CSV table of C-alpha atoms and ligand atoms in Angstrom, one decimal:
chain,number,residue,atom,x,y,z
A,1,MET,CA,0.0,0.0,0.0
A,2,SER,CA,1.4,3.4,-0.9
A,3,THR,CA,1.8,6.4,1.4
A,4,ILE,CA,-1.0,8.1,-0.6
A,5,SER,CA,-3.5,5.3,0.0
A,6,ARG,CA,-2.9,5.3,3.7
A,7,ALA,CA,-3.4,9.0,4.0
A,8,HIS,CA,-6.7,9.2,2.1
A,9,SER,CA,-10.0,7.4,2.2
A,10,ALA,CA,-10.9,4.8,-0.3
A,11,HIS,CA,-13.1,7.1,-2.4
A,12,SER,CA,-10.6,9.9,-2.5
A,13,ILE,CA,-9.1,11.3,-5.7
A,14,ALA,CA,-5.6,10.1,-4.6
A,15,GLU,CA,-6.7,6.6,-3.8
A,16,GLN,CA,-8.9,6.2,-7.0
A,17,LEU,CA,-6.0,7.5,-9.1
A,18,ALA,CA,-3.8,4.8,-7.6
A,19,ILE,CA,-6.4,2.1,-8.3
A,20,SER,CA,-6.9,3.3,-11.9
A,21,LYS,CA,-3.2,3.4,-12.5
A,22,ALA,CA,-2.8,-0.2,-11.2
A,23,GLN,CA,-5.7,-1.3,-13.4
A,24,LEU,CA,-4.0,0.2,-16.4
A,25,GLN,CA,-0.5,-0.9,-15.6
A,26,ALA,CA,-0.2,-2.7,-19.0
A,27,PHE,CA,-0.1,0.8,-20.7
A,28,ASP,CA,3.0,3.0,-20.6
A,29,SER,CA,0.6,5.9,-20.3
A,30,ALA,CA,-1.2,4.5,-17.1
A,31,GLY,CA,-0.5,7.6,-15.0
A,32,ILE,CA,-1.5,10.2,-17.5
A,33,ASP,CA,-4.5,8.1,-18.7
A,34,SER,CA,-5.7,7.8,-15.1
A,35,ARG,CA,-5.4,11.5,-14.6
A,36,LEU,CA,-7.2,12.3,-17.9
A,37,LEU,CA,-10.1,10.0,-17.1
A,38,MET,CA,-10.4,11.4,-13.6
A,39,CYS,CA,-10.4,15.0,-14.9
A,40,HIS,CA,-13.1,13.9,-17.4
A,41,VAL,CA,-15.3,12.5,-14.7
A,42,LEU,CA,-14.8,15.4,-12.4
A,43,HIS,CA,-14.9,18.1,-15.1
A,44,CYS,CA,-11.7,19.6,-13.8
A,45,GLU,CA,-8.2,20.5,-14.9
A,46,PRO,CA,-5.2,18.2,-13.8
A,47,VAL,CA,-4.0,20.8,-11.3
A,48,TYR,CA,-7.2,20.2,-9.3
A,49,LEU,CA,-6.2,16.6,-8.7
A,50,MET,CA,-2.9,17.7,-7.1
A,51,THR,CA,-4.6,20.4,-5.1
A,52,TRP,CA,-7.4,18.3,-3.7
A,53,PRO,CA,-6.1,14.7,-3.4
A,54,GLU,CA,-8.3,14.0,-0.4
A,55,LYS,CA,-11.6,15.0,-2.1
A,56,GLU,CA,-14.1,12.2,-2.2
A,57,LEU,CA,-15.8,11.0,-5.4
A,58,THR,CA,-19.6,10.6,-5.4
A,59,GLU,CA,-21.0,7.1,-6.1
A,60,ALA,CA,-22.0,8.4,-9.6
A,61,GLN,CA,-18.5,9.6,-10.3
A,62,LEU,CA,-17.0,6.4,-9.0
A,63,SER,CA,-19.2,4.3,-11.3
A,64,ALA,CA,-18.4,6.6,-14.3
A,65,LEU,CA,-14.7,6.3,-13.6
A,66,ARG,CA,-14.8,2.5,-13.2
A,67,GLN,CA,-16.6,2.2,-16.5
A,68,LEU,CA,-14.1,4.4,-18.3
A,69,VAL,CA,-11.1,2.6,-16.8
A,70,ALA,CA,-12.6,-0.8,-17.8
A,71,LYS,CA,-13.0,0.5,-21.4
A,72,ARG,CA,-9.4,1.8,-21.5
A,73,LYS,CA,-8.2,-1.5,-20.1
A,74,SER,CA,-9.8,-3.2,-23.0
A,75,GLY,CA,-8.0,-0.9,-25.4
A,76,HIS,CA,-10.3,2.0,-26.2
A,77,PRO,CA,-8.2,5.0,-27.1
A,78,ILE,CA,-8.1,7.6,-24.4
A,79,ALA,CA,-9.1,10.4,-26.8
A,80,TYR,CA,-12.3,8.6,-27.7
A,81,LEU,CA,-13.1,8.1,-24.0
A,82,ILE,CA,-12.6,11.8,-23.0
A,83,GLY,CA,-13.8,13.1,-26.4
A,84,TYR,CA,-10.8,15.3,-27.3
A,85,ARG,CA,-7.1,15.4,-28.2
A,86,ASP,CA,-4.8,18.4,-28.1
A,87,PHE,CA,-3.1,19.2,-31.4
A,88,TRP,CA,-0.8,22.1,-32.1
A,89,SER,CA,-2.2,24.9,-29.8
A,90,LEU,CA,-5.8,23.6,-30.3
A,91,ARG,CA,-8.2,21.4,-28.4
A,92,LEU,CA,-10.0,19.2,-30.9
A,93,GLN,CA,-13.1,17.1,-30.4
A,94,VAL,CA,-12.7,13.6,-31.7
A,95,SER,CA,-15.1,10.8,-32.6
A,96,PRO,CA,-14.8,7.3,-33.9
A,97,ALA,CA,-15.6,8.7,-37.4
A,98,THR,CA,-12.1,10.1,-37.6
A,99,LEU,CA,-8.5,9.4,-36.9
A,100,ILE,CA,-7.2,10.8,-33.6
A,101,PRO,CA,-4.8,13.6,-34.4
A,102,ARG,CA,-1.1,12.4,-34.0
A,103,PRO,CA,1.8,14.5,-32.7
A,104,GLU,CA,3.8,13.6,-35.8
A,105,THR,CA,1.3,15.4,-38.0
A,106,GLU,CA,2.6,18.6,-36.4
A,107,LEU,CA,5.6,18.1,-38.6
A,108,LEU,CA,3.4,18.5,-41.6
A,109,VAL,CA,2.1,21.8,-40.2
A,110,GLU,CA,5.6,23.0,-39.5
A,111,THR,CA,6.7,22.1,-43.0
A,112,VAL,CA,3.9,24.0,-44.6
A,113,LEU,CA,4.5,27.1,-42.4
A,114,ALA,CA,8.2,27.1,-43.5
A,115,LEU,CA,7.2,27.3,-47.3
A,116,SER,CA,7.2,30.7,-48.9
A,117,LEU,CA,3.5,31.1,-49.9
A,118,PRO,CA,1.4,34.1,-50.9
A,119,GLN,CA,0.1,36.1,-47.9
A,120,GLN,CA,-3.5,35.2,-48.8
A,121,ALA,CA,-2.7,31.7,-49.9
A,122,LYS,CA,-5.5,29.4,-51.0
A,123,VAL,CA,-5.0,26.1,-49.2
A,124,LEU,CA,-6.8,22.7,-49.5
A,125,ASP,CA,-6.6,20.0,-46.8
A,126,LEU,CA,-7.6,16.6,-48.3
A,127,GLY,CA,-9.1,14.1,-45.8
A,128,THR,CA,-9.3,16.7,-43.0
A,129,GLY,CA,-10.9,14.4,-40.3
A,130,THR,CA,-11.1,16.4,-37.1
A,131,GLY,CA,-9.9,19.5,-39.1
A,132,ALA,CA,-6.5,19.3,-37.3
A,133,ILE,CA,-4.2,20.4,-40.1
A,134,ALA,CA,-6.6,23.0,-41.6
A,135,LEU,CA,-7.3,24.6,-38.2
A,136,ALA,CA,-3.7,24.6,-37.0
A,137,LEU,CA,-2.7,26.4,-40.2
A,138,ALA,CA,-5.6,28.8,-39.8
A,139,SER,CA,-4.5,29.6,-36.2
A,140,GLU,CA,-1.1,30.6,-37.5
A,141,LYS,CA,-2.1,32.2,-40.8
A,142,PRO,CA,-5.4,34.1,-40.3
A,143,LYS,CA,-5.2,35.6,-43.9
A,144,TRP,CA,-5.0,32.2,-45.7
A,145,HIS,CA,-8.2,30.9,-47.3
A,146,ILE,CA,-8.3,27.4,-46.1
A,147,THR,CA,-10.7,24.6,-47.2
A,148,GLY,CA,-10.8,21.2,-45.6
A,149,ILE,CA,-12.6,18.3,-47.2
A,150,ASP,CA,-13.6,14.8,-46.2
A,151,LYS,CA,-15.7,12.1,-47.8
A,152,ASN,CA,-17.1,11.2,-44.4
A,153,THR,CA,-20.0,13.6,-43.6
A,154,ASP,CA,-19.6,12.9,-39.8
A,155,ALA,CA,-16.0,14.1,-40.1
A,156,VAL,CA,-17.1,17.3,-41.9
A,157,ALA,CA,-19.6,18.0,-39.1
A,158,LEU,CA,-16.9,17.4,-36.5
A,159,ALA,CA,-14.4,19.6,-38.2
A,160,LYS,CA,-17.0,22.4,-38.4
A,161,GLN,CA,-17.6,22.0,-34.7
A,162,ASN,CA,-13.9,22.2,-34.0
A,163,ALA,CA,-13.7,25.4,-36.0
A,164,GLN,CA,-16.4,26.9,-33.8
A,165,LEU,CA,-14.8,25.7,-30.6
A,166,ASN,CA,-11.4,27.2,-31.6
A,167,LYS,CA,-12.9,30.4,-33.0
A,168,LEU,CA,-11.5,29.7,-36.5
A,169,THR,CA,-14.7,29.9,-38.4
A,170,GLN,CA,-12.9,31.4,-41.4
A,171,VAL,CA,-12.0,27.8,-42.5
A,172,CYS,CA,-14.4,26.2,-44.9
A,173,PHE,CA,-15.2,22.5,-44.4
A,174,LYS,CA,-17.2,20.6,-46.9
A,175,HIS,CA,-18.0,17.1,-48.1
A,176,SER,CA,-15.9,15.9,-51.0
A,177,ASP,CA,-14.4,12.5,-52.1
A,178,TRP,CA,-10.9,13.9,-52.8
A,179,PHE,CA,-11.5,16.3,-55.6
A,180,SER,CA,-15.1,15.3,-56.4
A,181,ASN,CA,-16.7,18.5,-55.0
A,182,ILE,CA,-13.8,21.0,-55.6
A,183,GLY,CA,-15.1,22.4,-58.9
A,184,ASP,CA,-12.5,24.4,-60.9
A,185,GLU,CA,-10.8,26.1,-57.9
A,186,THR,CA,-7.0,26.1,-57.8
A,187,PHE,CA,-4.8,26.3,-54.7
A,188,SER,CA,-1.3,27.5,-53.8
A,189,LEU,CA,-1.0,24.5,-51.5
A,190,ILE,CA,-2.6,21.2,-51.2
A,191,VAL,CA,-1.9,19.2,-48.1
A,192,SER,CA,-2.9,15.8,-47.0
A,193,ASN,CA,-2.5,13.2,-44.3
A,194,PRO,CA,-4.3,10.5,-46.3
A,195,PRO,CA,-4.8,6.8,-45.4
A,196,TYR,CA,-1.4,5.3,-46.1
A,197,VAL,CA,-1.1,2.0,-44.1
A,198,GLU,CA,-0.7,-1.2,-46.0
A,199,ASP,CA,-4.0,-3.2,-45.9
A,200,ASP,CA,-2.5,-6.2,-44.2
A,201,SER,CA,-0.1,-4.4,-41.9
A,202,VAL,CA,0.4,-6.1,-38.5
A,203,TYR,CA,0.5,-2.6,-37.1
A,204,LEU,CA,-3.3,-2.5,-37.3
A,205,GLN,CA,-3.7,-5.3,-34.8
A,206,HIS,CA,-2.4,-3.4,-31.7
A,207,GLY,CA,-3.2,-0.3,-29.8
A,208,ASP,CA,-5.5,2.6,-30.6
A,209,VAL,CA,-5.6,2.0,-34.4
A,210,ARG,CA,-7.9,-1.1,-33.8
A,211,PHE,CA,-10.6,1.4,-32.8
A,212,GLU,CA,-10.1,3.9,-35.6
A,213,PRO,CA,-11.9,3.9,-39.0
A,214,ALA,CA,-10.0,1.7,-41.5
A,215,SER,CA,-11.1,4.1,-44.2
A,216,ALA,CA,-8.8,6.7,-42.6
A,217,LEU,CA,-5.9,4.3,-42.2
A,218,THR,CA,-5.5,1.8,-45.0
A,219,SER,CA,-4.9,2.3,-48.7
A,220,GLY,CA,-4.3,-0.8,-50.7
A,221,PRO,CA,-1.5,-3.5,-50.6
A,222,ASP,CA,1.4,-0.9,-50.5
A,223,GLY,CA,-0.6,1.8,-48.7
A,224,LEU,CA,-0.2,4.2,-51.7
A,225,ASP,CA,-3.5,3.8,-53.5
A,226,ASP,CA,-4.8,7.2,-52.3
A,227,ILE,CA,-1.5,9.0,-52.6
A,228,ARG,CA,-1.2,7.8,-56.2
A,229,LEU,CA,-4.6,9.0,-57.0
A,230,ILE,CA,-4.1,12.4,-55.4
A,231,ILE,CA,-0.8,13.0,-57.1
A,232,ALA,CA,-2.3,12.1,-60.5
A,233,LYS,CA,-5.2,14.4,-60.0
A,234,THR,CA,-3.7,17.3,-58.1
A,235,LYS,CA,-2.1,19.1,-61.0
A,236,ALA,CA,-5.5,20.4,-62.2
A,237,TYR,CA,-6.1,22.0,-58.8
A,238,LEU,CA,-2.7,23.6,-58.2
A,239,ALA,CA,-2.0,27.2,-59.0
A,240,LYS,CA,1.3,27.9,-60.8
A,241,GLU,CA,4.2,26.9,-58.6
A,242,GLY,CA,1.8,25.3,-56.1
A,243,TRP,CA,3.0,22.8,-53.5
A,244,LEU,CA,1.6,19.3,-52.7
A,245,VAL,CA,2.6,18.0,-49.3
A,246,PHE,CA,1.9,14.6,-47.8
A,247,GLU,CA,2.4,12.8,-44.5
A,248,HIS,CA,3.2,9.2,-45.1
A,249,GLY,CA,4.7,6.0,-43.6
A,250,TYR,CA,8.4,5.8,-42.9
A,251,GLN,CA,9.2,3.4,-45.7
A,252,GLN,CA,7.2,5.3,-48.4
A,253,ALA,CA,9.3,8.3,-49.2
A,254,PRO,CA,11.2,6.8,-52.2
A,255,GLY,CA,7.9,5.5,-53.8
A,256,ILE,CA,6.2,8.8,-53.3
A,257,GLN,CA,9.2,10.8,-54.7
A,258,ALA,CA,9.1,8.6,-57.8
A,259,LEU,CA,5.4,9.3,-58.2
A,260,PHE,CA,6.0,13.1,-57.9
A,261,THR,CA,8.8,12.8,-60.5
A,262,LYS,CA,6.6,10.8,-62.9
A,263,HIS,CA,3.9,13.5,-62.8
A,264,GLY,CA,6.3,16.4,-63.5
A,265,PHE,CA,6.7,17.9,-60.0
A,266,GLU,CA,9.9,19.7,-59.1
A,267,GLN,CA,11.8,20.6,-55.8
A,268,ILE,CA,10.8,17.1,-54.6
A,269,HIS,CA,12.1,16.3,-51.1
A,270,SER,CA,11.3,14.5,-47.9
A,271,LEU,CA,11.6,15.6,-44.2
A,272,ASP,CA,12.4,13.4,-41.2
A,273,ASP,CA,10.4,13.1,-38.0
A,274,LEU,CA,12.0,13.3,-34.6
A,275,ASN,CA,13.0,9.6,-34.9
A,276,GLY,CA,15.0,10.4,-38.0
A,277,GLN,CA,12.5,8.7,-40.3
A,278,PRO,CA,11.3,10.4,-43.6
A,279,ARG,CA,7.6,11.1,-42.9
A,280,ILE,CA,6.8,14.1,-45.1
A,281,THR,CA,7.3,14.4,-48.9
A,282,LEU,CA,6.5,17.5,-51.0
A,283,GLY,CA,6.9,18.7,-54.5
A,284,ARG,CA,6.1,21.8,-56.5
A,285,TYR,CA,4.3,22.0,-59.9
A,286,SER,CA,5.3,24.8,-62.3
A,287,ALA,CA,4.0,23.7,-65.6
A,288,GLN,CA,0.5,25.3,-65.4
B,301,LIG,N1,0.1,8.0,-38.7
B,301,LIG,C1,-1.0,7.1,-38.6
B,301,LIG,C2,-0.5,5.9,-37.8
B,301,LIG,O1,0.7,5.7,-37.7
B,301,LIG,C3,-1.5,6.6,-39.9
B,301,LIG,C4,-2.3,7.7,-40.4
B,301,LIG,C5,-2.7,7.6,-41.7
B,301,LIG,O2,-2.8,6.6,-42.4
B,301,LIG,N2,-2.9,8.7,-42.3
B,301,LIG,O3,-1.3,5.3,-37.1
């Protein structure tokens, strides 16, 4: 028994945190997961847990917490249980209709912000999901005209909600299956974190991804079906000297660079993530 559990009653925040953490010990994130679930149940910020460790949970709170911990124990992603994930400087609502925003996607945002683009650039985010990329860019570049599209109407509704919550309502979110609903608009930048996992990847059998929509994750035997389609179609939607930027899997950079070359793009290059793996590839199209 820990010092904490001797000092506080069984229903106290401190004791319940210790119990949740023990229940979730199989996860590296047991401590943070327990705190996030507790905050969700108590509608409080993490600092409250430190300030009031002896506060007692009500029966209703205890039962809600136990249910959440049991779900987490069976693998449900923490973001789906608490309903949000922080990305860039934004808090984004999530739902099982979309992928949960990943920290590595912030590299895509950084890459785009480092490009030299017109002050009032027109930007298209393909497969926007929660709206993470489009909204992060809008938060940094209020003058850009940003459109986020998704083929899943639930995702479009969620992205619109996230725009409201983050007061970034200048971003336009609409339904489109890649370019199906884009008309004859052209953009200075097209960005995408498309599905890129191989259909039969063992990676899909463990962790949070088991609960995320396959349509947002997988894309054919080599994971490149959607990227191939987007590269082939993008030229018609890029303004002169426009950029196309992808996030992708760590083994896909050479294949994607070859596709960019095949379709006449220039300034093709890839950027590494914090683990030194190439995860972003971009190219520019001049012949317009
Ligand atoms: N980066 C995601 C993952 O590793 C995959 C996302 C995607 O396919 N766009 O789970």
